[in-house]
mmCIF file of C-alpha atoms and ligand atoms in Angstrom:
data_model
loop_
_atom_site.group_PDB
_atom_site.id
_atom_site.type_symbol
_atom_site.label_atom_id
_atom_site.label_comp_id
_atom_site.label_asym_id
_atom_site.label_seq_id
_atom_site.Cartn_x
_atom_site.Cartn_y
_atom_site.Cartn_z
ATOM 1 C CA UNK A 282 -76.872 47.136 -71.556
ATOM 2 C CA UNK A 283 -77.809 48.894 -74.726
ATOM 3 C CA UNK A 284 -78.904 52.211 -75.631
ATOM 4 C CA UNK A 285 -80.356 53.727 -79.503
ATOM 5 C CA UNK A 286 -78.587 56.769 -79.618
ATOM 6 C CA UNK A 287 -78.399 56.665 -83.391
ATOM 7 C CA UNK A 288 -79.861 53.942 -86.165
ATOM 8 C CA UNK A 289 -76.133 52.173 -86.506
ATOM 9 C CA UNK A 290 -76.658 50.700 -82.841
ATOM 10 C CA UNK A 291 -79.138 48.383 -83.910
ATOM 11 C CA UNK A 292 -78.119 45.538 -87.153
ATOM 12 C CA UNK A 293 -80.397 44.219 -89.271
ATOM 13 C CA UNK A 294 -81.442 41.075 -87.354
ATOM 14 C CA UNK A 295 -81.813 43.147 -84.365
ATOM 15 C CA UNK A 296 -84.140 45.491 -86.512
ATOM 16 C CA UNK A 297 -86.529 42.614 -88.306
ATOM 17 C CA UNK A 298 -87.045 41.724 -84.442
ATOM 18 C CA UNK A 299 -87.744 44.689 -83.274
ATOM 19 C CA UNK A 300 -90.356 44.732 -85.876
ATOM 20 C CA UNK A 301 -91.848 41.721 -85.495
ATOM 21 C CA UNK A 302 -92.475 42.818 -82.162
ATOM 22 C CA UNK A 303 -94.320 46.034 -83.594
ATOM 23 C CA UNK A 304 -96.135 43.876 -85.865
ATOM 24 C CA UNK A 305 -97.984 42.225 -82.765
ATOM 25 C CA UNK A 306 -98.118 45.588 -80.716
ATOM 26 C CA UNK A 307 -100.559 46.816 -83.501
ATOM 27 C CA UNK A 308 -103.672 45.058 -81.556
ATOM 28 C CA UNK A 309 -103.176 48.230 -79.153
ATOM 29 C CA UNK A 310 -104.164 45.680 -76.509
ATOM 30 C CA UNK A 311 -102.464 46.805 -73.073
ATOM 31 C CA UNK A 312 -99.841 44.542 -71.831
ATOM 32 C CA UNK A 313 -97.970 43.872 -68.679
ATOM 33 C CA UNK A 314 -94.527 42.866 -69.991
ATOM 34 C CA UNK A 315 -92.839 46.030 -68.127
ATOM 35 C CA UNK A 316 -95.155 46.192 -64.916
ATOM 36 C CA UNK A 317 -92.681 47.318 -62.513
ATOM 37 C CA UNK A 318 -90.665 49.127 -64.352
ATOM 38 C CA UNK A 319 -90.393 53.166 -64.683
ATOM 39 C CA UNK A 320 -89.356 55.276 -67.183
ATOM 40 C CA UNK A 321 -87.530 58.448 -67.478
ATOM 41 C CA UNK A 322 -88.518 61.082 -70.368
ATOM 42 C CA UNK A 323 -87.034 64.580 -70.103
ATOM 43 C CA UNK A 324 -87.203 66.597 -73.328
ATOM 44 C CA UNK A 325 -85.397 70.123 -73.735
ATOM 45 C CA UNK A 326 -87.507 71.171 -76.651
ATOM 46 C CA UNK A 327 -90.849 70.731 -77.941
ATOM 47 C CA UNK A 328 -92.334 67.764 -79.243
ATOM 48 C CA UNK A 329 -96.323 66.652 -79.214
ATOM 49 C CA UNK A 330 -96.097 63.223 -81.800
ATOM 50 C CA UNK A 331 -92.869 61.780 -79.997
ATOM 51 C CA UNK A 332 -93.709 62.342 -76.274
ATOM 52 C CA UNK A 333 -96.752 61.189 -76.394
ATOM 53 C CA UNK A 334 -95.759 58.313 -78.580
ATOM 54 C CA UNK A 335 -92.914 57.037 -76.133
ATOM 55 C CA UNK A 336 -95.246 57.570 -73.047
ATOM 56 C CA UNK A 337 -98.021 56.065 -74.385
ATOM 57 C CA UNK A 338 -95.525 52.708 -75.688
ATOM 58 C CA UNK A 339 -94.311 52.999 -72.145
ATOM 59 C CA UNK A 340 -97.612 52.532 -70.182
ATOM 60 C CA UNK A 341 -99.205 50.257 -73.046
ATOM 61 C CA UNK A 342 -96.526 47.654 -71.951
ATOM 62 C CA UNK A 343 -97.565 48.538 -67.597
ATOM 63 C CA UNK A 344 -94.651 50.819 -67.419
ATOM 64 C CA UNK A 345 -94.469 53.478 -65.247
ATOM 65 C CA UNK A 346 -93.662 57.104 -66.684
ATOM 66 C CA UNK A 347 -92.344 59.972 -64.985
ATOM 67 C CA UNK A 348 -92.101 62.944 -66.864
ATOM 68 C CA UNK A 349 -89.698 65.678 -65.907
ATOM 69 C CA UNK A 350 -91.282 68.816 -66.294
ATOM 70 C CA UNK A 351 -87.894 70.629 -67.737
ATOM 71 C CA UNK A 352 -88.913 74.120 -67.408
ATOM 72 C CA UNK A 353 -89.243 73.605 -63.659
ATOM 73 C CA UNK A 354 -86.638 71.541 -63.247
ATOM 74 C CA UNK A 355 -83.354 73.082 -62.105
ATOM 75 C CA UNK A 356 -81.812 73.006 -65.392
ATOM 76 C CA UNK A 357 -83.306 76.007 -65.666
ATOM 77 C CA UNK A 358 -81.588 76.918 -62.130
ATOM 78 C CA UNK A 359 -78.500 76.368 -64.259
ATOM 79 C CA UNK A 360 -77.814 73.144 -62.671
ATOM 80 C CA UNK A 361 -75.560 71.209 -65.097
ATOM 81 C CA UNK A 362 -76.444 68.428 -67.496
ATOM 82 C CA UNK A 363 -74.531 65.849 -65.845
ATOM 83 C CA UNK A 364 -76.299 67.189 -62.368
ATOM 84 C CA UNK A 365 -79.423 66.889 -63.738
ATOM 85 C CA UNK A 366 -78.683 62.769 -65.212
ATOM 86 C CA UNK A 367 -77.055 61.807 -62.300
ATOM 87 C CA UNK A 368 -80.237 62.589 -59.785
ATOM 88 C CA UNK A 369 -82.334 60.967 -62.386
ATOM 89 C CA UNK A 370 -80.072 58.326 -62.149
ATOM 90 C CA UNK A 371 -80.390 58.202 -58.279
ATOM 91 C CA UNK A 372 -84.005 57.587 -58.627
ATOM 92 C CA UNK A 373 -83.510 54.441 -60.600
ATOM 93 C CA UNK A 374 -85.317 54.406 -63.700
ATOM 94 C CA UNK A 375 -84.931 51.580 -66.409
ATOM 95 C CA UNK A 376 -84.719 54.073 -69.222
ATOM 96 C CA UNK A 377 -84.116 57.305 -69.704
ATOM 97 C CA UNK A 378 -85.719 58.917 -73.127
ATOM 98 C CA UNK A 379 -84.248 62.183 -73.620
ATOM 99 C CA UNK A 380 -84.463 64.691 -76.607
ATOM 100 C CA UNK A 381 -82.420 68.166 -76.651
ATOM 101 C CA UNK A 382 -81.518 70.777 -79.106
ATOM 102 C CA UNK A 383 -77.756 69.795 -78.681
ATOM 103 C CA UNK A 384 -76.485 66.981 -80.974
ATOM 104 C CA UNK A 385 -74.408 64.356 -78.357
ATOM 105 C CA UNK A 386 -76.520 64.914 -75.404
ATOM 106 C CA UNK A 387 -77.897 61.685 -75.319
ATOM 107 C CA UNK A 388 -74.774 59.978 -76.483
ATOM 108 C CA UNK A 389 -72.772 61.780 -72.994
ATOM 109 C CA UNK A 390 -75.517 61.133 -70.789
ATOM 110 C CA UNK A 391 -75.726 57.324 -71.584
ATOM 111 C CA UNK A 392 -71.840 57.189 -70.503
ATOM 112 C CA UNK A 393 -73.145 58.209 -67.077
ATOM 113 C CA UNK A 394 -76.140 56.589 -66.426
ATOM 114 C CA UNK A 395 -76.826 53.447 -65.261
ATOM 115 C CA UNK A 396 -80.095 52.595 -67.755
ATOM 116 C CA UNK A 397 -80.504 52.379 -71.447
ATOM 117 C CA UNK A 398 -80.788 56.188 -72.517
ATOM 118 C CA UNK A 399 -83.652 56.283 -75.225
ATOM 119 C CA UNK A 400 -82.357 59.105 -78.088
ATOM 120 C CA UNK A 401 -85.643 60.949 -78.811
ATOM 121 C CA UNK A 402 -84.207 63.683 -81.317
ATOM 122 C CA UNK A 403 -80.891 65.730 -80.462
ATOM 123 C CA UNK A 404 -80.456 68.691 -82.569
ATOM 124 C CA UNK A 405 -79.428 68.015 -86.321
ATOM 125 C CA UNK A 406 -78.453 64.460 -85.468
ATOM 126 C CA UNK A 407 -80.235 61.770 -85.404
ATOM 127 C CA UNK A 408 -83.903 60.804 -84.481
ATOM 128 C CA UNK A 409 -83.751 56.822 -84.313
ATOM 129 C CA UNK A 410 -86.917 55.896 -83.053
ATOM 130 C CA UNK A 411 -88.410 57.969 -85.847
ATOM 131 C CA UNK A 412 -86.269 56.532 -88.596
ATOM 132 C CA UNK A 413 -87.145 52.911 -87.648
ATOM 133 C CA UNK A 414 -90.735 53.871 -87.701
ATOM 134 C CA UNK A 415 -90.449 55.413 -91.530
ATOM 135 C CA UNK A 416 -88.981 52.185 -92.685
ATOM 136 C CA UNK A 417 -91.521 50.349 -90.356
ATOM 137 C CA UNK A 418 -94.072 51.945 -92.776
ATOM 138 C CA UNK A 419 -92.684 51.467 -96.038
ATOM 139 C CA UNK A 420 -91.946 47.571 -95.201
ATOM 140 C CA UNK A 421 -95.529 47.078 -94.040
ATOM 141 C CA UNK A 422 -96.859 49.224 -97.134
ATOM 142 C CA UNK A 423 -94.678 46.877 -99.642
ATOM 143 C CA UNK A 424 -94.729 43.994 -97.732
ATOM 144 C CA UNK A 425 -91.697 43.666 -96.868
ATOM 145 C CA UNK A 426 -90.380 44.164 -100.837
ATOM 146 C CA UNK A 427 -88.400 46.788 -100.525
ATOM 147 C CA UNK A 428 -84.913 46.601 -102.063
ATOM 148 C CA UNK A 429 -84.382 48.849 -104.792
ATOM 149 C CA UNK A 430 -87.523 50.871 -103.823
ATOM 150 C CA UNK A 431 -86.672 54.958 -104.393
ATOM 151 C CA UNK A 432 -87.479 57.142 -102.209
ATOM 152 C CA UNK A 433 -87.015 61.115 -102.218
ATOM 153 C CA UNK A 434 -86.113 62.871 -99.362
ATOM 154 C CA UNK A 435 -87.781 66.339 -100.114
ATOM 155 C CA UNK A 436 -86.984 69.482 -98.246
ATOM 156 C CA UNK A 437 -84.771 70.980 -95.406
ATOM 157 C CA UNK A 438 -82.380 67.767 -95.543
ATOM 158 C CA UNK A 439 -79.574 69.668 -94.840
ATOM 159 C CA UNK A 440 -81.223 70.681 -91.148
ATOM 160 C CA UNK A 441 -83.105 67.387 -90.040
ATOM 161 C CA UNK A 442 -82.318 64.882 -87.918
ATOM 162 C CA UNK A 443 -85.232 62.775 -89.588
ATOM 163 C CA UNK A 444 -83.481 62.671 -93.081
ATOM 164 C CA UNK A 445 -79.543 62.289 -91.038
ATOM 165 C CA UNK A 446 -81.558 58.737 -89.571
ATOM 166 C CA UNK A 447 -83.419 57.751 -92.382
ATOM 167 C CA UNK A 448 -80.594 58.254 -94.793
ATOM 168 C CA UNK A 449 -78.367 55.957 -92.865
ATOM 169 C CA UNK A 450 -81.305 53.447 -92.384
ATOM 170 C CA UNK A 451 -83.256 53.373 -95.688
ATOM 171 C CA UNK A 452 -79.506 53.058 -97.245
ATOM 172 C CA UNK A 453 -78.887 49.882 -95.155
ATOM 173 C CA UNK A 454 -82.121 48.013 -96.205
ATOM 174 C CA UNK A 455 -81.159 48.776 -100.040
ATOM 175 C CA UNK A 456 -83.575 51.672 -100.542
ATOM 176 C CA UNK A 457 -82.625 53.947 -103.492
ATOM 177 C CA UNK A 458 -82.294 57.398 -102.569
ATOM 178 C CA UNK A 459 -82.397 60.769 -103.773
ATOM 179 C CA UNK A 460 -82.380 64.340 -101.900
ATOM 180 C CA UNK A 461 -84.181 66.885 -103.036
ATOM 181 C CA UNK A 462 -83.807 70.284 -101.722
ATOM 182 C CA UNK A 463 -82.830 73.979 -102.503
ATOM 183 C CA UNK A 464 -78.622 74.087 -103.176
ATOM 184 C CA UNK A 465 -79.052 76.409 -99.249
ATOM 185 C CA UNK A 466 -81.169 72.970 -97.681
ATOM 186 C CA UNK A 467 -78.784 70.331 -99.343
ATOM 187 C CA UNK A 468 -75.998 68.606 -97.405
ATOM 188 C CA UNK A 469 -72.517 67.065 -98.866
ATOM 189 C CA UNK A 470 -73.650 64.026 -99.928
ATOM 190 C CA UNK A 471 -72.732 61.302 -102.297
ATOM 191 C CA UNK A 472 -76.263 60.199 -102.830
ATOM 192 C CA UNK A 473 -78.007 60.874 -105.841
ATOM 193 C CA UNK A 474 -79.488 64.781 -105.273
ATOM 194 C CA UNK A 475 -81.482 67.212 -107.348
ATOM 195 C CA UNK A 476 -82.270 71.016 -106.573
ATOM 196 C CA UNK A 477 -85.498 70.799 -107.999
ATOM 197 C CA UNK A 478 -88.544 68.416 -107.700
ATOM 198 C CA UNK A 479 -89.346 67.565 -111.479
ATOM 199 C CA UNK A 480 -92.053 65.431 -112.350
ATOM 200 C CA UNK A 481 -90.065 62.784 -113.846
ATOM 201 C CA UNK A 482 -88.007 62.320 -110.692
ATOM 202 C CA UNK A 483 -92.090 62.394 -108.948
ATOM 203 C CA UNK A 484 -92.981 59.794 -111.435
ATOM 204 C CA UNK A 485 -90.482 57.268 -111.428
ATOM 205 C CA UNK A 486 -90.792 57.427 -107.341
ATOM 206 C CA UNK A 487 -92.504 54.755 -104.715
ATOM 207 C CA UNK A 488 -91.850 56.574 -101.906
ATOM 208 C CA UNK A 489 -91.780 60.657 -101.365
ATOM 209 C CA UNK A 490 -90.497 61.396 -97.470
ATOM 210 C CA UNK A 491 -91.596 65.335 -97.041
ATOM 211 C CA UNK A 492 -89.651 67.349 -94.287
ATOM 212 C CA UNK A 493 -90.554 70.304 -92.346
ATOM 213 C CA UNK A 494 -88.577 73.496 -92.876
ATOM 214 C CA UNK A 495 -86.508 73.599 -89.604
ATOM 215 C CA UNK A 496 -87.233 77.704 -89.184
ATOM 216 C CA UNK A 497 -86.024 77.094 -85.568
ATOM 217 C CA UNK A 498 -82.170 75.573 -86.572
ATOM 218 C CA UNK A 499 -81.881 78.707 -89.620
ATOM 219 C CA UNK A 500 -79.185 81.563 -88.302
ATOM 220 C CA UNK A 501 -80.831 83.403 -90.581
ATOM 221 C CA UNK A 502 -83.734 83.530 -92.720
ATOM 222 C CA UNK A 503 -83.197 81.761 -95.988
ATOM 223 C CA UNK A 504 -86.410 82.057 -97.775
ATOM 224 C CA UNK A 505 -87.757 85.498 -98.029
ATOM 225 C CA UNK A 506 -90.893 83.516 -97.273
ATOM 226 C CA UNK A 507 -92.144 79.932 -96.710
ATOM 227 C CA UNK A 508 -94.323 80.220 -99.392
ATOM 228 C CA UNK A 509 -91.443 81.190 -101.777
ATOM 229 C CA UNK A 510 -90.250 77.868 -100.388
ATOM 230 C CA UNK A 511 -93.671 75.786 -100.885
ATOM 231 C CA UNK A 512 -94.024 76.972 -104.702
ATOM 232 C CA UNK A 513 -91.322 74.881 -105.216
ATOM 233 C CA UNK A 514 -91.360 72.249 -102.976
ATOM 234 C CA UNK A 515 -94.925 71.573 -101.484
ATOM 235 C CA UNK A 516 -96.423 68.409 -102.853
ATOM 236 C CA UNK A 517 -99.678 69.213 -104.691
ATOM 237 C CA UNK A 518 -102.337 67.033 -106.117
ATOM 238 C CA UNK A 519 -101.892 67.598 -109.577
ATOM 239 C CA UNK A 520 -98.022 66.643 -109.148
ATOM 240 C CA UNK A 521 -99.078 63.413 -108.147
ATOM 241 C CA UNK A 522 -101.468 62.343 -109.975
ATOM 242 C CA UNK A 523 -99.647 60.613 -112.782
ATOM 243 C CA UNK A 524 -98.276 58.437 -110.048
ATOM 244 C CA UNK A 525 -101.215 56.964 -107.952
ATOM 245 C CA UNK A 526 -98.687 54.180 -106.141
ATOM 246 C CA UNK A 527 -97.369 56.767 -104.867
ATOM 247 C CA UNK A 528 -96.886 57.172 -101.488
ATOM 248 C CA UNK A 529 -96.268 60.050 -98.993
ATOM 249 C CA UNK A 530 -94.544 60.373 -95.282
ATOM 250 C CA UNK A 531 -94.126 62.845 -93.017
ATOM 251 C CA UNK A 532 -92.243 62.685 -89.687
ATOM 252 C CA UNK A 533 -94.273 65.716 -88.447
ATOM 253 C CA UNK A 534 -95.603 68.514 -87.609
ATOM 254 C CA UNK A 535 -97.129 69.037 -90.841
ATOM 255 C CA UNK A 536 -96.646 72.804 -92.385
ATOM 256 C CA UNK A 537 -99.995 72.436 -94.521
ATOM 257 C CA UNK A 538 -99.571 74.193 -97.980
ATOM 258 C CA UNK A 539 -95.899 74.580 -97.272
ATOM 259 C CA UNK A 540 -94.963 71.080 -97.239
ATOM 260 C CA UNK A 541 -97.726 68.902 -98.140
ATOM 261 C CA UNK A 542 -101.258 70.760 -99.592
ATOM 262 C CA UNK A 543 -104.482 70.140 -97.657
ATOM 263 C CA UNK A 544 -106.105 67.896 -100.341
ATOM 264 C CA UNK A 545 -102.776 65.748 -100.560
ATOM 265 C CA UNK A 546 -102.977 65.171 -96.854
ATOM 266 C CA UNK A 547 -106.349 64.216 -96.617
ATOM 267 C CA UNK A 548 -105.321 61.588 -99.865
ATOM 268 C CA UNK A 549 -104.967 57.832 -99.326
ATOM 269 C CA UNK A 550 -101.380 58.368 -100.502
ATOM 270 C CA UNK A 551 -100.624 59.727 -97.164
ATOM 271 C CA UNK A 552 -99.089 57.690 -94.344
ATOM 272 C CA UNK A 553 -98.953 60.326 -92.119
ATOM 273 C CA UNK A 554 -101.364 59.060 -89.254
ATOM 274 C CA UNK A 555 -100.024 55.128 -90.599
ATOM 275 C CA UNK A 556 -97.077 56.337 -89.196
ATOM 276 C CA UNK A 557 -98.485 57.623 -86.102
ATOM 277 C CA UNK A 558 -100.115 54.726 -85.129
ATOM 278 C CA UNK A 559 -97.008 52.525 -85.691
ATOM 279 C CA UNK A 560 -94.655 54.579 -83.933
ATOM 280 C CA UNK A 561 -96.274 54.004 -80.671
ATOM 281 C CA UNK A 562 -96.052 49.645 -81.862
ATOM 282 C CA UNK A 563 -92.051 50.401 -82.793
ATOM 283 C CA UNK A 564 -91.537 52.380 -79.248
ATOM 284 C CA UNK A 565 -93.210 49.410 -77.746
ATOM 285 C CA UNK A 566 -90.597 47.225 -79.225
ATOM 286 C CA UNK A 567 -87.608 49.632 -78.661
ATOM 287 C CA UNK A 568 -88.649 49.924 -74.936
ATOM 288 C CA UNK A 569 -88.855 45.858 -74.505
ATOM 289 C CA UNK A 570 -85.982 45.183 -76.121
ATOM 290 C CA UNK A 571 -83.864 47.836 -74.046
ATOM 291 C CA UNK A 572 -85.314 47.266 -71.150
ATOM 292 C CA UNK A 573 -85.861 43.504 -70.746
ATOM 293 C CA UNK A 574 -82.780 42.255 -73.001
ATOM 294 C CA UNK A 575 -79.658 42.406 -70.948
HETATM 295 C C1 NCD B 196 -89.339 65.816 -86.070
HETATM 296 C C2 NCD B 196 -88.290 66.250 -85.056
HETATM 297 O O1 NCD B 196 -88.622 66.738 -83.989
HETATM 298 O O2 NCD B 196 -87.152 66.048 -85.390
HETATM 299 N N1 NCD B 196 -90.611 65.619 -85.565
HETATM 300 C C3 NCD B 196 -90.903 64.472 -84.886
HETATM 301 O O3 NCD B 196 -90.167 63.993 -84.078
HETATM 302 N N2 NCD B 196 -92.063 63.864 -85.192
HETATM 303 C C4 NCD B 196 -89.341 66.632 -87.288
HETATM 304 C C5 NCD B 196 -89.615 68.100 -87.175
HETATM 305 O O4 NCD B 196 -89.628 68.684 -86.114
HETATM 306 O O5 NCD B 196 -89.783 68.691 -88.248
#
């Protein structure tokens, strides 16, 4: 049994599968390949794009989906983690997609439970699901030439999950990348990095990935304010314009004028709903393979 806790569980044949898989689920036709089955999602912190998306993958392919409403549960009773898994275990799911503000969560409950356990985001760690949908994008975008490709990762690198996945990811299928952030958003890295997004770094790019300011991970405020922040960082029309090929992600929720301006957004540069649409296709094909392949 397998679980996707982090990017590395999955190699590269496993992941050109996977996609080919997504490739087909496009058709959004409903299928029956997991009638009978039920799955598990319990998420200790908020999400709209990546619930939906994994419920939604789930009952496209006849899946059941229970949903455990967290803030009734008894977690908030103080019931333990482990407590909580184990009667979710009892009930017999065939996966388990959690997501929690604690990095490791879904790495200690898969050692107890007896299904695949589904990593939907646990604090600055790692966001699989999403990672494999980013490079999803960018493969169908390029068609499938995508070695050597740069890409910069642009904003609050130092606190996302998104950019911890996608770095280890993008790096395996021979993307080139750089970080850009303020020195206060930059990790350690030994990837290429730059404090400042310059238009010649913007020009010579194929692929910008934009990242929310994580206000909620911050001890303490770092920007005096987030438009300090977007004066230096937001991608605006006129710094993209001498690069039409351009193109633009975003894992989500947007911070319009902060990350990415209005007009930008509305651009056909931007992925953002492209990647939207084939997350659902990727969770799909994450939830077959886990679920059926034994
Ligand atoms: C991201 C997350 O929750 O890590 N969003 C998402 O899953 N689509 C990024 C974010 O919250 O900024």
């Amino acid at each position: 049994m397998k679980h996707l806790i982090t990017t590395k569980d999955f190699d590269k044949n496993e992941i050109e599968a996977l996609f080919e898989d997504a490739r087909e689920f496009l058709d959004e036709k409903p299928r029956t390949l997991l009638e009978g089955k039920s799955v598990t999602t319990i998420f200790f912190e908020n999400s709209t794009r990546t619930l939906s998306s994994f419920e939604s993958a789930a009952r496209r392919l006849g899946a059941r989906v229970l949903r455990l409403d967290v803030s009734r549960s008894s977690s908030s009773k103080g019931e333990t983690l482990y407590d909580t898994a184990a009667n979710l275990d009892a009930m017999g799911p065939h996966a388990i997609i959690v997501r929690h503000h604690h990095s490791g969560v879904p790495y200690l409950l898969a050692k107890h439970l007896h299904c695949p356990v589904l990593n939907a985001g646990d604090g600055k760690h790692a966001h699989p699901s999403q990672a494999l949908l980013d490079l999803f994008t960018i493969k169908e975008h390029f068609k499938n030439e995508i070695e050597g490709r740069k890409i910069l990762i642009v904003g609050d690198v130092k606190n996302s999950r998104v950019a911890a996945s996608n770095i280890e990811l993008l790096g395996r299928f021979g993307l080139d990348i750089t970080l850009v952030a303020p020195p206060h958003f930059m990790p350690k890295t030994s990837l290429k990095s730059s404090f400042e997004l310059s238009e010649r770094l913007v020009e010579g790019a194929d692929i910008i990935m934009s990242l929310r300011t994580q206000t909620e991970r911050h001890q303490k405020a770092i920007y005096a304010s987030l438009k300090d922040y977007a004066n230096d960082f937001c991608l605006h029309a006129n710094l993209l314009t001498k690069n039409p090929k351009l193109i633009i992600l975003h894992p989500g929720p947007v911070h319009r004028n902060i990350d990415i301006s209005d007009e930008v957004m509305a651009s056909s540069q931007s992925l953002v709903l492209k990647q939207v649409k084939n997350g659902v296709a990727i969770r799909m094909a994450i939830l077959k393979k886990l679920i059926l392949e034994k």
